[in-house]
């Protein structure tokens, strides 16, 4: 199949960008992962960094693999600012765009013929490297994959296939002298261009299983999961709002009720937020994040204060600590 034919298929399947590359090892990426892992830049994150001997070898993911197809799906949508008592989610988590991409790549695999394997948000493959090799986008200084038309407001997925496809060329673009993302990061997680120190990353701490350091708690503001700061300031992301004007994601949830996160049943939170990565699938980490966001807000009503005070008396050390911090930051004295 030629690159032009693949592009037409992508349009039929409503994929926003597509490219193909040979199923060959990602030697440089594997080396970079090993070096950054040794430097401790990944903290205790696993994902594709856990087994680079697998995630950097698409040729081993499917018997007879010939090509790696990379696809991007834009998730950008406008939303109002959070109201008092609400926490902010990153745009990619407003809805499960990954599920849509997975379905479309599966259909693409069927149309291409031969054997195939779909990998979307999977630890077995470094999707960004496939996307960069095939011209879907290029690496930004914030380490995200930037596409020509939709910037970094995309989720990425991969199709490993035995079909023979014409390779598409890399974009040959970069960020030039721009360093807006580096300067905007409140915790200096991007001190070196193209290298993320996860230990300083706000998004990491919302997904970690540890107590959040106090300076990070303050920097999080009303964010209860993830962070879009380095994307919000990126020049490549300007203009997307015009191209996506009127686009609304089905059942999108840009903001969450902080009190709801603190009062809902565990089973309910697990089902409603299965699209999010939560350590051990334990909702206590979502509650921890909600307590931090409440501590960063205005003094809430008495009912909300009472909920925080209940957590400040909790037997759960993690939640008790963050609730006590929230009350102290709000200027409220807790009497246990």
mmCIF file of C-alpha atoms in Angstrom, residues 9 93 128 137 174 189 227 229 271 285:
data_model
loop_
_atom_site.group_PDB
_atom_site.id
_atom_site.type_symbol
_atom_site.label_atom_id
_atom_site.label_comp_id
_atom_site.label_asym_id
_atom_site.label_seq_id
_atom_site.Cartn_x
_atom_site.Cartn_y
_atom_site.Cartn_z
ATOM 1 C CA UNK A 9 -7.855 5.174 4.672
ATOM 2 C CA UNK A 93 -8.689 12.714 30.489
ATOM 3 C CA UNK A 128 6.014 8.527 20.445
ATOM 4 C CA UNK A 137 4.838 14.499 14.572
ATOM 5 C CA UNK A 174 11.721 21.122 15.799
ATOM 6 C CA UNK A 189 10.698 19.662 35.533
ATOM 7 C CA UNK A 227 -1.166 18.866 34.019
ATOM 8 C CA UNK A 229 0.748 23.784 31.518
ATOM 9 C CA UNK A 271 -15.900 2.560 37.648
ATOM 10 C CA UNK A 285 -5.081 8.651 45.741
#
